[in-house]
mmCIF file of C-alpha atoms in Angstrom:
data_model
loop_
_atom_site.group_PDB
_atom_site.id
_atom_site.type_symbol
_atom_site.label_atom_id
_atom_site.label_comp_id
_atom_site.label_asym_id
_atom_site.label_seq_id
_atom_site.Cartn_x
_atom_site.Cartn_y
_atom_site.Cartn_z
ATOM 1 C CA MET A 1 0.000 0.000 0.000
ATOM 2 C CA GLY A 2 1.589 3.294 -1.099
ATOM 3 C CA LEU A 3 1.824 6.400 1.072
ATOM 4 C CA ALA A 4 -0.407 8.248 -1.381
ATOM 5 C CA ARG A 5 -3.120 5.667 -0.754
ATOM 6 C CA LEU A 6 -2.492 5.657 2.984
ATOM 7 C CA LEU A 7 -2.719 9.452 3.097
ATOM 8 C CA HIS A 8 -5.939 9.339 1.105
ATOM 9 C CA HIS A 9 -8.009 7.788 3.923
ATOM 10 C CA HIS A 10 -9.789 11.082 4.650
ATOM 11 C CA ALA A 11 -12.320 10.021 7.271
ATOM 12 C CA GLY A 12 -10.725 6.868 8.589
ATOM 13 C CA THR A 13 -7.618 6.021 10.521
ATOM 14 C CA ILE A 14 -4.403 4.518 9.230
ATOM 15 C CA ASP A 15 -4.123 1.167 11.002
ATOM 16 C CA HIS A 16 -1.092 -0.458 9.375
ATOM 17 C CA PRO A 17 2.026 1.010 11.015
ATOM 18 C CA LEU A 18 4.562 -1.286 9.357
ATOM 19 C CA ALA A 19 3.103 -0.665 5.896
ATOM 20 C CA TYR A 20 3.058 3.051 6.638
ATOM 21 C CA GLU A 21 6.719 3.040 7.686
ATOM 22 C CA VAL A 22 7.774 1.274 4.477
ATOM 23 C CA SER A 23 5.603 3.488 2.289
ATOM 24 C CA ALA A 24 6.880 6.665 3.944
ATOM 25 C CA THR A 25 10.490 5.635 3.333
ATOM 26 C CA VAL A 26 9.698 5.048 -0.344
ATOM 27 C CA TRP A 27 7.654 8.258 -0.680
ATOM 28 C CA PHE A 28 10.520 10.400 0.624
ATOM 29 C CA LEU A 29 13.067 8.509 -1.503
ATOM 30 C CA GLY A 30 15.090 7.527 1.542
ATOM 31 C CA ALA A 31 15.262 11.130 2.785
ATOM 32 C CA ARG A 32 12.476 10.852 5.341
ATOM 33 C CA ARG A 33 14.709 11.676 8.301
ATOM 34 C CA ALA A 34 16.065 14.796 6.591
ATOM 35 C CA VAL A 35 12.544 15.976 5.712
ATOM 36 C CA PHE A 36 11.157 15.383 9.198
ATOM 37 C CA THR A 37 14.218 16.938 10.835
ATOM 38 C CA ARG A 38 13.448 20.041 8.794
ATOM 39 C CA LEU A 39 9.816 19.915 9.920
ATOM 40 C CA ALA A 40 10.941 19.517 13.539
ATOM 41 C CA ALA A 41 13.251 22.525 13.217
ATOM 42 C CA ALA A 42 10.418 24.604 11.746
ATOM 43 C CA VAL A 43 8.493 24.471 15.034
ATOM 44 C CA ARG A 44 11.626 25.833 16.783
ATOM 45 C CA PRO A 45 11.855 23.294 19.631
ATOM 46 C CA ARG A 46 13.823 24.254 22.721
ATOM 47 C CA ALA A 47 15.150 22.371 25.716
ATOM 48 C CA GLY A 48 12.387 21.925 28.271
ATOM 49 C CA ASP A 49 9.545 22.448 25.784
ATOM 50 C CA ARG A 50 6.295 20.523 26.037
ATOM 51 C CA ILE A 51 5.303 19.588 22.478
ATOM 52 C CA LEU A 52 2.147 17.906 21.222
ATOM 53 C CA ASP A 53 2.278 15.928 17.963
ATOM 54 C CA VAL A 54 -1.308 15.663 16.673
ATOM 55 C CA GLY A 55 -1.850 12.663 14.420
ATOM 56 C CA CYS A 56 1.493 11.274 15.543
ATOM 57 C CA GLY A 57 1.101 7.994 13.677
ATOM 58 C CA THR A 58 4.116 5.785 14.328
ATOM 59 C CA GLY A 59 5.766 8.467 16.472
ATOM 60 C CA TYR A 60 8.484 9.229 13.915
ATOM 61 C CA LEU A 61 8.437 13.019 14.317
ATOM 62 C CA SER A 62 8.080 12.830 18.103
ATOM 63 C CA ARG A 63 11.236 10.693 18.282
ATOM 64 C CA ILE A 64 13.114 13.362 16.317
ATOM 65 C CA LEU A 65 11.859 16.108 18.642
ATOM 66 C CA SER A 66 12.609 14.115 21.797
ATOM 67 C CA PRO A 67 16.387 14.705 22.114
ATOM 68 C CA VAL A 68 15.956 18.416 21.336
ATOM 69 C CA VAL A 69 13.552 19.081 24.216
ATOM 70 C CA GLY A 70 15.752 16.909 26.436
ATOM 71 C CA PRO A 71 14.976 15.249 29.760
ATOM 72 C CA ALA A 72 13.335 18.401 31.111
ATOM 73 C CA GLY A 73 10.933 18.473 28.173
ATOM 74 C CA GLN A 74 8.091 16.217 27.051
ATOM 75 C CA VAL A 75 6.792 15.166 23.630
ATOM 76 C CA THR A 76 3.245 13.826 23.611
ATOM 77 C CA GLY A 77 1.792 12.124 20.559
ATOM 78 C CA ILE A 78 -1.922 11.650 19.989
ATOM 79 C CA ASP A 79 -3.544 9.552 17.263
ATOM 80 C CA PRO A 80 -6.980 7.957 16.743
ATOM 81 C CA SER A 81 -5.480 4.616 15.649
ATOM 82 C CA PRO A 82 -4.814 2.089 18.442
ATOM 83 C CA ALA A 83 -2.345 0.266 16.172
ATOM 84 C CA MET A 84 -0.309 3.431 15.621
ATOM 85 C CA ILE A 85 -0.297 4.316 19.326
ATOM 86 C CA GLN A 86 0.820 0.799 20.224
ATOM 87 C CA TYR A 87 3.619 0.934 17.639
ATOM 88 C CA ALA A 88 4.772 4.386 18.783
ATOM 89 C CA ALA A 89 4.662 3.505 22.485
ATOM 90 C CA ALA A 90 6.780 0.401 21.912
ATOM 91 C CA ARG A 91 9.520 2.649 20.488
ATOM 92 C CA ALA A 92 9.084 5.568 22.872
ATOM 93 C CA ARG A 93 11.985 7.460 24.351
ATOM 94 C CA GLY A 94 11.875 8.329 28.044
ATOM 95 C CA ASN A 95 10.410 11.789 27.489
ATOM 96 C CA CYS A 96 7.761 10.649 24.984
ATOM 97 C CA ALA A 97 4.185 9.631 25.780
ATOM 98 C CA TYR A 98 1.393 8.509 23.465
ATOM 99 C CA VAL A 99 -2.348 8.979 23.883
ATOM 100 C CA LEU A 100 -5.264 7.545 21.939
ATOM 101 C CA GLY A 101 -7.556 10.304 20.689
ATOM 102 C CA GLY A 102 -8.568 12.662 17.900
ATOM 103 C CA ALA A 103 -7.785 16.265 17.053
ATOM 104 C CA GLN A 104 -11.371 17.424 17.608
ATOM 105 C CA THR A 105 -11.337 16.633 21.348
ATOM 106 C CA LEU A 106 -7.804 16.915 22.695
ATOM 107 C CA PRO A 107 -7.778 15.518 26.257
ATOM 108 C CA PHE A 108 -5.438 18.134 27.714
ATOM 109 C CA PRO A 109 -5.940 21.256 29.853
ATOM 110 C CA ASP A 110 -5.810 24.739 28.354
ATOM 111 C CA GLY A 111 -2.303 26.036 27.720
ATOM 112 C CA SER A 112 -0.613 22.667 28.232
ATOM 113 C CA PHE A 113 1.960 22.918 25.432
ATOM 114 C CA ASP A 114 4.694 25.225 24.161
ATOM 115 C CA ALA A 115 4.435 23.926 20.599
ATOM 116 C CA LEU A 116 2.203 21.714 18.492
ATOM 117 C CA THR A 117 2.808 19.866 15.234
ATOM 118 C CA ALA A 118 0.152 18.555 12.847
ATOM 119 C CA THR A 119 1.938 16.986 9.894
ATOM 120 C CA LEU A 120 0.025 15.170 7.136
ATOM 121 C CA VAL A 121 -3.041 15.290 9.382
ATOM 122 C CA VAL A 122 -5.532 18.024 8.467
ATOM 123 C CA HIS A 123 -6.671 16.385 5.225
ATOM 124 C CA HIS A 124 -7.735 13.315 7.241
ATOM 125 C CA ILE A 125 -10.104 15.431 9.338
ATOM 126 C CA PRO A 126 -13.569 15.880 7.784
ATOM 127 C CA ALA A 127 -13.920 19.437 6.443
ATOM 128 C CA GLU A 128 -16.772 20.266 8.804
ATOM 129 C CA ASP A 129 -14.651 19.238 11.819
ATOM 130 C CA ARG A 130 -11.496 21.175 10.917
ATOM 131 C CA PRO A 131 -12.466 24.442 12.652
ATOM 132 C CA GLU A 132 -13.131 22.496 15.869
ATOM 133 C CA ALA A 133 -9.794 20.668 15.566
ATOM 134 C CA LEU A 134 -7.851 23.902 15.021
ATOM 135 C CA GLY A 135 -9.753 25.445 17.924
ATOM 136 C CA GLU A 136 -8.603 22.589 20.134
ATOM 137 C CA MET A 137 -5.005 23.082 18.982
ATOM 138 C CA TYR A 138 -5.296 26.776 19.852
ATOM 139 C CA ARG A 139 -6.783 25.961 23.257
ATOM 140 C CA VAL A 140 -4.060 23.547 24.382
ATOM 141 C CA LEU A 141 -1.230 25.884 23.357
ATOM 142 C CA ARG A 142 -0.031 28.449 25.861
ATOM 143 C CA PRO A 143 -0.023 32.109 24.802
ATOM 144 C CA GLY A 144 3.012 32.499 22.569
ATOM 145 C CA GLY A 145 2.858 28.785 21.720
ATOM 146 C CA ARG A 146 3.934 27.684 18.253
ATOM 147 C CA LEU A 147 1.956 25.719 15.648
ATOM 148 C CA LEU A 148 3.334 23.859 12.627
ATOM 149 C CA VAL A 149 0.966 22.408 10.035
ATOM 150 C CA ALA A 150 2.344 20.512 7.030
ATOM 151 C CA GLU A 151 0.328 18.973 4.215
ATOM 152 C CA PRO A 152 1.152 17.213 0.941
ATOM 153 C CA ARG A 153 1.180 19.203 -2.294
ATOM 154 C CA PRO A 154 -0.286 17.882 -5.570
ATOM 155 C CA LEU A 155 2.129 16.169 -7.918
ATOM 156 C CA ALA A 156 2.939 18.085 -11.113
ATOM 157 C CA GLY A 157 0.279 17.448 -13.702
ATOM 158 C CA ARG A 158 -1.937 15.366 -11.444
ATOM 159 C CA LEU A 159 -3.214 15.303 -7.913
ATOM 160 C CA GLY A 160 -1.061 13.898 -5.197
ATOM 161 C CA PRO A 161 -2.190 12.126 -2.037
ATOM 162 C CA MET A 162 -4.908 14.666 -1.333
ATOM 163 C CA ASP A 163 -7.660 16.074 -3.536
ATOM 164 C CA GLY A 164 -6.382 19.561 -4.250
ATOM 165 C CA ASP A 165 -3.977 22.207 -3.123
ATOM 166 C CA PRO A 166 -3.147 22.453 0.604
ATOM 167 C CA ARG A 167 -3.585 26.237 0.398
ATOM 168 C CA ASP A 168 -7.216 25.603 -0.521
ATOM 169 C CA LEU A 169 -7.572 22.917 2.153
ATOM 170 C CA LEU A 170 -6.224 25.185 4.894
ATOM 171 C CA GLY A 171 -7.666 28.388 3.415
ATOM 172 C CA SER A 172 -8.146 30.941 6.205
ATOM 173 C CA LEU A 173 -8.649 28.202 8.796
ATOM 174 C CA ILE A 174 -5.514 28.974 10.809
ATOM 175 C CA LEU A 175 -6.107 32.740 10.794
ATOM 176 C CA ASP A 176 -9.812 32.347 11.559
ATOM 177 C CA THR A 177 -8.913 30.309 14.651
ATOM 178 C CA GLY A 178 -6.928 33.240 16.012
ATOM 179 C CA PHE A 179 -3.371 32.179 15.168
ATOM 180 C CA GLN A 180 -0.879 34.643 13.732
ATOM 181 C CA VAL A 181 0.830 33.175 10.675
ATOM 182 C CA GLU A 182 4.590 33.699 10.819
ATOM 183 C CA SER A 183 5.676 31.919 7.650
ATOM 184 C CA GLU A 184 4.476 29.486 5.015
ATOM 185 C CA GLY A 185 5.835 27.869 1.906
ATOM 186 C CA GLU A 186 6.864 24.755 0.068
ATOM 187 C CA LEU A 187 9.238 22.116 1.344
ATOM 188 C CA PRO A 188 10.957 19.322 -0.592
ATOM 189 C CA TYR A 189 9.110 16.096 -1.363
ATOM 190 C CA LEU A 190 5.812 17.772 -2.153
ATOM 191 C CA LEU A 191 5.117 19.299 1.242
ATOM 192 C CA TYR A 192 3.618 22.666 2.133
ATOM 193 C CA TYR A 193 3.863 24.140 5.627
ATOM 194 C CA VAL A 194 2.379 26.927 7.727
ATOM 195 C CA ARG A 195 4.044 28.094 10.931
ATOM 196 C CA ALA A 196 1.923 30.182 13.266
ATOM 197 C CA ALA A 197 1.759 31.339 16.870
ATOM 198 C CA ARG A 198 -0.966 31.779 19.432
ATOM 199 C CA PRO A 199 -0.983 35.443 20.506
#
């Protein structure tokens, strides 16, 4: 099963962690670590930060963030797939924790996190639920907290793993939630990102 097909499960969960890991390696042409290290850097992690990875999947990005935030920090991953949470937890570093749940109802108190990542996630959330999910992300970030959203871009000449352009998918969603957009743009391997902050 290719990553494009895995990423195309809009309303469902991805429940095949091993297949996902193989497909992701192929999709990024062996450069997955470099791409996700760049995504991790984009959220500007610091020692001692508490970071939430929404739609954490196999925990790949959280394991990259883990050594940066160090023993005084914490990376929490949340995903609606029990199989993904089980896979991630089995490979967890000491400062990583994984929780079963969805973006629309994050089970954390207000202002719990310094930063939040949502990579290859928003297109899985039904369109009518996206404002609620972004509202939850806003709620659990502290004032000044940082948000990174990354989505796939269409392949040249045909659509990629999502039906359309990520700029259309995200639209004014991040701004309408109350975030201040700091930067946005294209990344290698057909990714588009938005970095924002909670005022």
